[in-house]
mmCIF file of C-alpha atoms in Angstrom:
data_model
loop_
_atom_site.group_PDB
_atom_site.id
_atom_site.type_symbol
_atom_site.label_atom_id
_atom_site.label_comp_id
_atom_site.label_asym_id
_atom_site.label_seq_id
_atom_site.Cartn_x
_atom_site.Cartn_y
_atom_site.Cartn_z
ATOM 1 C CA SER A 700 0.000 0.000 0.000
ATOM 2 C CA PHE A 701 1.128 3.537 -0.755
ATOM 3 C CA LYS A 702 2.148 5.700 2.182
ATOM 4 C CA PRO A 703 2.902 9.336 1.360
ATOM 5 C CA SER A 704 6.182 10.610 2.687
ATOM 6 C CA PHE A 705 6.215 13.349 5.309
ATOM 7 C CA ASN A 706 7.393 15.837 2.672
ATOM 8 C CA ALA A 707 4.570 14.973 0.278
ATOM 9 C CA SER A 708 1.859 15.378 2.897
ATOM 10 C CA ARG A 709 3.532 18.506 4.296
ATOM 11 C CA SER A 710 3.655 20.004 0.807
ATOM 12 C CA ALA A 711 -0.053 19.304 0.256
ATOM 13 C CA LEU A 712 -0.834 20.791 3.668
ATOM 14 C CA ALA A 713 1.257 23.864 2.862
ATOM 15 C CA ARG A 714 -0.584 24.407 -0.429
ATOM 16 C CA SER A 715 -3.989 23.887 1.172
ATOM 17 C CA GLY A 716 -3.106 26.345 3.959
ATOM 18 C CA GLY A 717 -2.390 29.037 1.390
ATOM 19 C CA ILE A 718 -5.597 28.322 -0.473
ATOM 20 C CA LEU A 719 -7.549 28.282 2.778
ATOM 21 C CA ALA A 720 -6.092 31.639 3.870
ATOM 22 C CA HIS A 721 -6.912 33.131 0.454
ATOM 23 C CA GLU A 722 -10.497 31.898 0.583
ATOM 24 C CA PHE A 723 -10.884 33.003 4.207
ATOM 25 C CA SER A 724 -9.844 36.454 3.042
ATOM 26 C CA HIS A 725 -12.697 36.347 0.543
ATOM 27 C CA TYR A 726 -15.021 35.441 3.389
ATOM 28 C CA LEU A 727 -13.835 38.448 5.367
ATOM 29 C CA MET A 728 -14.349 40.740 2.366
ATOM 30 C CA LYS A 729 -17.736 39.507 1.163
ATOM 31 C CA LYS A 730 -21.122 40.389 2.576
ATOM 32 C CA GLU A 731 -23.073 37.547 1.007
ATOM 33 C CA ARG A 732 -22.083 33.918 1.470
ATOM 34 C CA GLU A 733 -23.235 32.845 -2.012
ATOM 35 C CA GLU A 734 -20.422 34.844 -3.585
ATOM 36 C CA LEU A 735 -17.908 32.612 -1.804
ATOM 37 C CA MET A 736 -18.789 29.728 -4.095
ATOM 38 C CA MET A 737 -17.528 31.455 -7.255
ATOM 39 C CA SER A 738 -15.039 29.242 -9.003
ATOM 40 C CA THR A 739 -11.517 30.148 -10.063
ATOM 41 C CA GLU A 740 -12.586 30.022 -13.724
ATOM 42 C CA ILE A 741 -15.007 32.893 -13.150
ATOM 43 C CA ASN A 742 -12.533 35.052 -11.217
ATOM 44 C CA CYS A 743 -9.259 34.289 -12.970
ATOM 45 C CA VAL A 744 -7.707 33.827 -16.378
ATOM 46 C CA ASP A 745 -4.997 31.906 -14.552
ATOM 47 C CA PRO A 746 -4.489 31.649 -10.767
ATOM 48 C CA MET A 747 -1.563 34.056 -11.120
ATOM 49 C CA LEU A 748 -3.402 36.587 -13.366
ATOM 50 C CA PRO A 749 -6.596 37.674 -11.633
ATOM 51 C CA LYS A 750 -9.379 39.472 -13.489
ATOM 52 C CA LYS A 751 -10.561 41.252 -10.366
ATOM 53 C CA LYS A 752 -8.682 43.408 -7.846
ATOM 54 C CA GLU A 753 -10.547 41.490 -5.179
ATOM 55 C CA GLU A 754 -8.373 38.453 -5.974
ATOM 56 C CA LEU A 755 -5.219 40.488 -5.353
ATOM 57 C CA LEU A 756 -6.641 41.828 -2.106
ATOM 58 C CA ALA A 757 -7.446 38.274 -1.023
ATOM 59 C CA ASP A 758 -3.811 37.338 -1.730
ATOM 60 C CA VAL A 759 -2.583 40.285 0.352
ATOM 61 C CA MET A 760 -4.858 39.397 3.257
ATOM 62 C CA ALA A 761 -3.839 35.747 3.023
ATOM 63 C CA ALA A 762 -0.183 36.789 3.115
ATOM 64 C CA TYR A 763 -0.661 38.586 6.410
ATOM 65 C CA LEU A 764 -2.570 35.610 7.827
ATOM 66 C CA LEU A 765 0.061 33.097 6.709
ATOM 67 C CA MET A 766 3.176 35.123 7.419
ATOM 68 C CA PRO A 767 2.638 38.057 9.790
ATOM 69 C CA PRO A 768 5.390 40.699 9.504
ATOM 70 C CA ASN A 769 6.821 39.973 12.954
ATOM 71 C CA VAL A 770 7.090 36.264 12.100
ATOM 72 C CA LEU A 771 8.830 37.029 8.802
ATOM 73 C CA LEU A 772 11.308 39.348 10.551
ATOM 74 C CA GLU A 773 12.182 36.713 13.149
ATOM 75 C CA GLU A 774 12.498 33.978 10.524
ATOM 76 C CA MET A 775 14.707 36.211 8.360
ATOM 77 C CA LYS A 776 16.920 37.089 11.314
ATOM 78 C CA ASN A 777 17.318 33.439 12.334
ATOM 79 C CA TYR A 778 17.845 32.292 8.757
ATOM 80 C CA LYS A 779 20.436 34.963 8.008
ATOM 81 C CA GLY A 780 22.350 34.075 11.175
ATOM 82 C CA LYS A 781 22.254 30.367 10.375
ATOM 83 C CA MET A 782 23.487 30.934 6.829
ATOM 84 C CA LYS A 783 26.332 33.177 8.015
ATOM 85 C CA GLU A 784 27.379 30.498 10.518
ATOM 86 C CA ASN A 785 27.535 27.945 7.707
ATOM 87 C CA ASN A 786 29.337 30.341 5.324
ATOM 88 C CA ARG A 787 26.391 30.193 2.935
ATOM 89 C CA TYR A 788 25.725 33.905 2.734
ATOM 90 C CA PRO A 789 24.476 35.646 0.592
ATOM 91 C CA ILE A 790 21.545 33.336 0.044
ATOM 92 C CA ASP A 791 19.874 32.601 -3.269
ATOM 93 C CA SER A 792 16.235 33.700 -3.234
ATOM 94 C CA VAL A 793 14.731 30.352 -4.270
ATOM 95 C CA THR A 794 16.388 28.545 -1.358
ATOM 96 C CA PHE A 795 15.435 31.347 1.017
ATOM 97 C CA LEU A 796 11.760 31.301 0.008
ATOM 98 C CA ARG A 797 11.589 27.494 0.129
ATOM 99 C CA ASP A 798 13.135 27.415 3.593
ATOM 100 C CA ILE A 799 11.025 30.290 4.943
ATOM 101 C CA GLY A 800 7.932 28.567 3.530
ATOM 102 C CA ASN A 801 8.908 25.348 5.287
ATOM 103 C CA ALA A 802 9.539 27.237 8.546
ATOM 104 C CA VAL A 803 6.034 28.716 8.566
ATOM 105 C CA GLN A 804 4.546 25.608 6.899
ATOM 106 C CA ILE A 805 3.317 27.109 3.630
ATOM 107 C CA SER A 806 4.179 26.323 0.025
ATOM 108 C CA THR A 807 7.066 28.075 -1.730
ATOM 109 C CA TYR A 808 4.541 29.782 -4.004
ATOM 110 C CA HIS A 809 2.648 31.232 -1.037
ATOM 111 C CA ALA A 810 5.946 32.100 0.677
ATOM 112 C CA PHE A 811 6.837 34.129 -2.407
ATOM 113 C CA LEU A 812 3.492 35.953 -2.402
ATOM 114 C CA CYS A 813 3.664 36.598 1.325
ATOM 115 C CA TYR A 814 7.239 37.773 1.156
ATOM 116 C CA GLN A 815 6.476 40.232 -1.644
ATOM 117 C CA TYR A 816 3.478 41.795 0.115
ATOM 118 C CA VAL A 817 4.947 41.783 3.612
ATOM 119 C CA ARG A 818 8.292 43.056 2.298
ATOM 120 C CA TYR A 819 6.590 46.191 0.969
ATOM 121 C CA TYR A 820 4.987 46.805 4.366
ATOM 122 C CA LEU A 821 8.266 46.207 6.212
ATOM 123 C CA CYS A 822 10.149 48.598 3.943
ATOM 124 C CA ASN A 823 7.630 51.316 4.791
ATOM 125 C CA LEU A 824 7.878 50.426 8.476
ATOM 126 C CA TYR A 825 11.667 50.655 8.325
ATOM 127 C CA GLU A 826 11.546 54.090 6.680
ATOM 128 C CA GLN A 827 8.994 55.272 9.226
ATOM 129 C CA ASN A 828 11.127 54.084 12.155
ATOM 130 C CA VAL A 829 14.224 55.788 10.718
ATOM 131 C CA LYS A 830 12.292 59.066 10.470
ATOM 132 C CA ILE A 831 10.954 58.687 14.009
ATOM 133 C CA ALA A 832 14.405 57.858 15.386
ATOM 134 C CA GLU A 833 15.791 60.973 13.689
ATOM 135 C CA LEU A 834 13.390 63.077 15.782
ATOM 136 C CA SER A 835 15.498 62.295 18.842
ATOM 137 C CA SER A 836 17.993 65.024 17.898
ATOM 138 C CA GLY A 837 15.500 67.694 18.968
ATOM 139 C CA LYS A 838 13.111 67.928 21.896
ATOM 140 C CA SER A 839 10.058 65.832 21.383
ATOM 141 C CA GLU A 840 7.025 64.873 23.404
ATOM 142 C CA ASN A 841 7.038 61.468 21.688
ATOM 143 C CA SER A 842 10.065 60.048 23.504
ATOM 144 C CA GLU A 843 8.350 56.658 23.992
ATOM 145 C CA MET A 844 7.676 56.377 20.252
ATOM 146 C CA ILE A 845 11.273 57.422 19.496
ATOM 147 C CA GLU A 846 12.667 54.818 21.896
ATOM 148 C CA GLY A 847 10.395 52.176 20.354
ATOM 149 C CA ALA A 848 11.627 53.059 16.870
ATOM 150 C CA LYS A 849 15.268 52.887 17.995
ATOM 151 C CA LYS A 850 14.719 49.486 19.615
ATOM 152 C CA TRP A 851 13.019 48.180 16.488
ATOM 153 C CA LEU A 852 15.897 49.432 14.327
ATOM 154 C CA GLU A 853 18.473 47.843 16.656
ATOM 155 C CA GLU A 854 16.619 44.541 16.478
ATOM 156 C CA TYR A 855 15.834 44.423 12.750
ATOM 157 C CA GLY A 856 17.673 47.268 11.009
ATOM 158 C CA GLU A 857 20.486 44.968 9.877
ATOM 159 C CA LEU A 858 18.032 43.023 7.723
ATOM 160 C CA PHE A 859 17.450 46.087 5.551
ATOM 161 C CA LYS A 860 21.050 46.613 4.436
#
């Protein structure tokens, strides 16, 4: 009898998790349940080329469900450190996305989507924290926010170089 290997079942689970998060995002966006049953053929020319902006928004929402920014930052930090220890740095992007996907238990395809969307958010967050930290040169009533930005930059700033 056929017994799927751990990798085969994990891969199927990873793909289904991405699909589930995408469809859950539709559920969150839609007011009427009947609209949830629309098939991919109606909404898409190809799963990667959506006809409707709603499909892209569902992908973005799924990305944040599957790979929250704080999780991605921690995984990147750990991964970068591990690769430097093993003298395997810089890292090729395919290996990175496969390994990050495995770490958060999603497919490489969904890891790529998540990384692209979350990366945009993190870049904006980094720029915002740099600007906030620069306020510390003058007097400011937002000293707690400034200290928070500095801490964040100390923790994760290296990932943006």
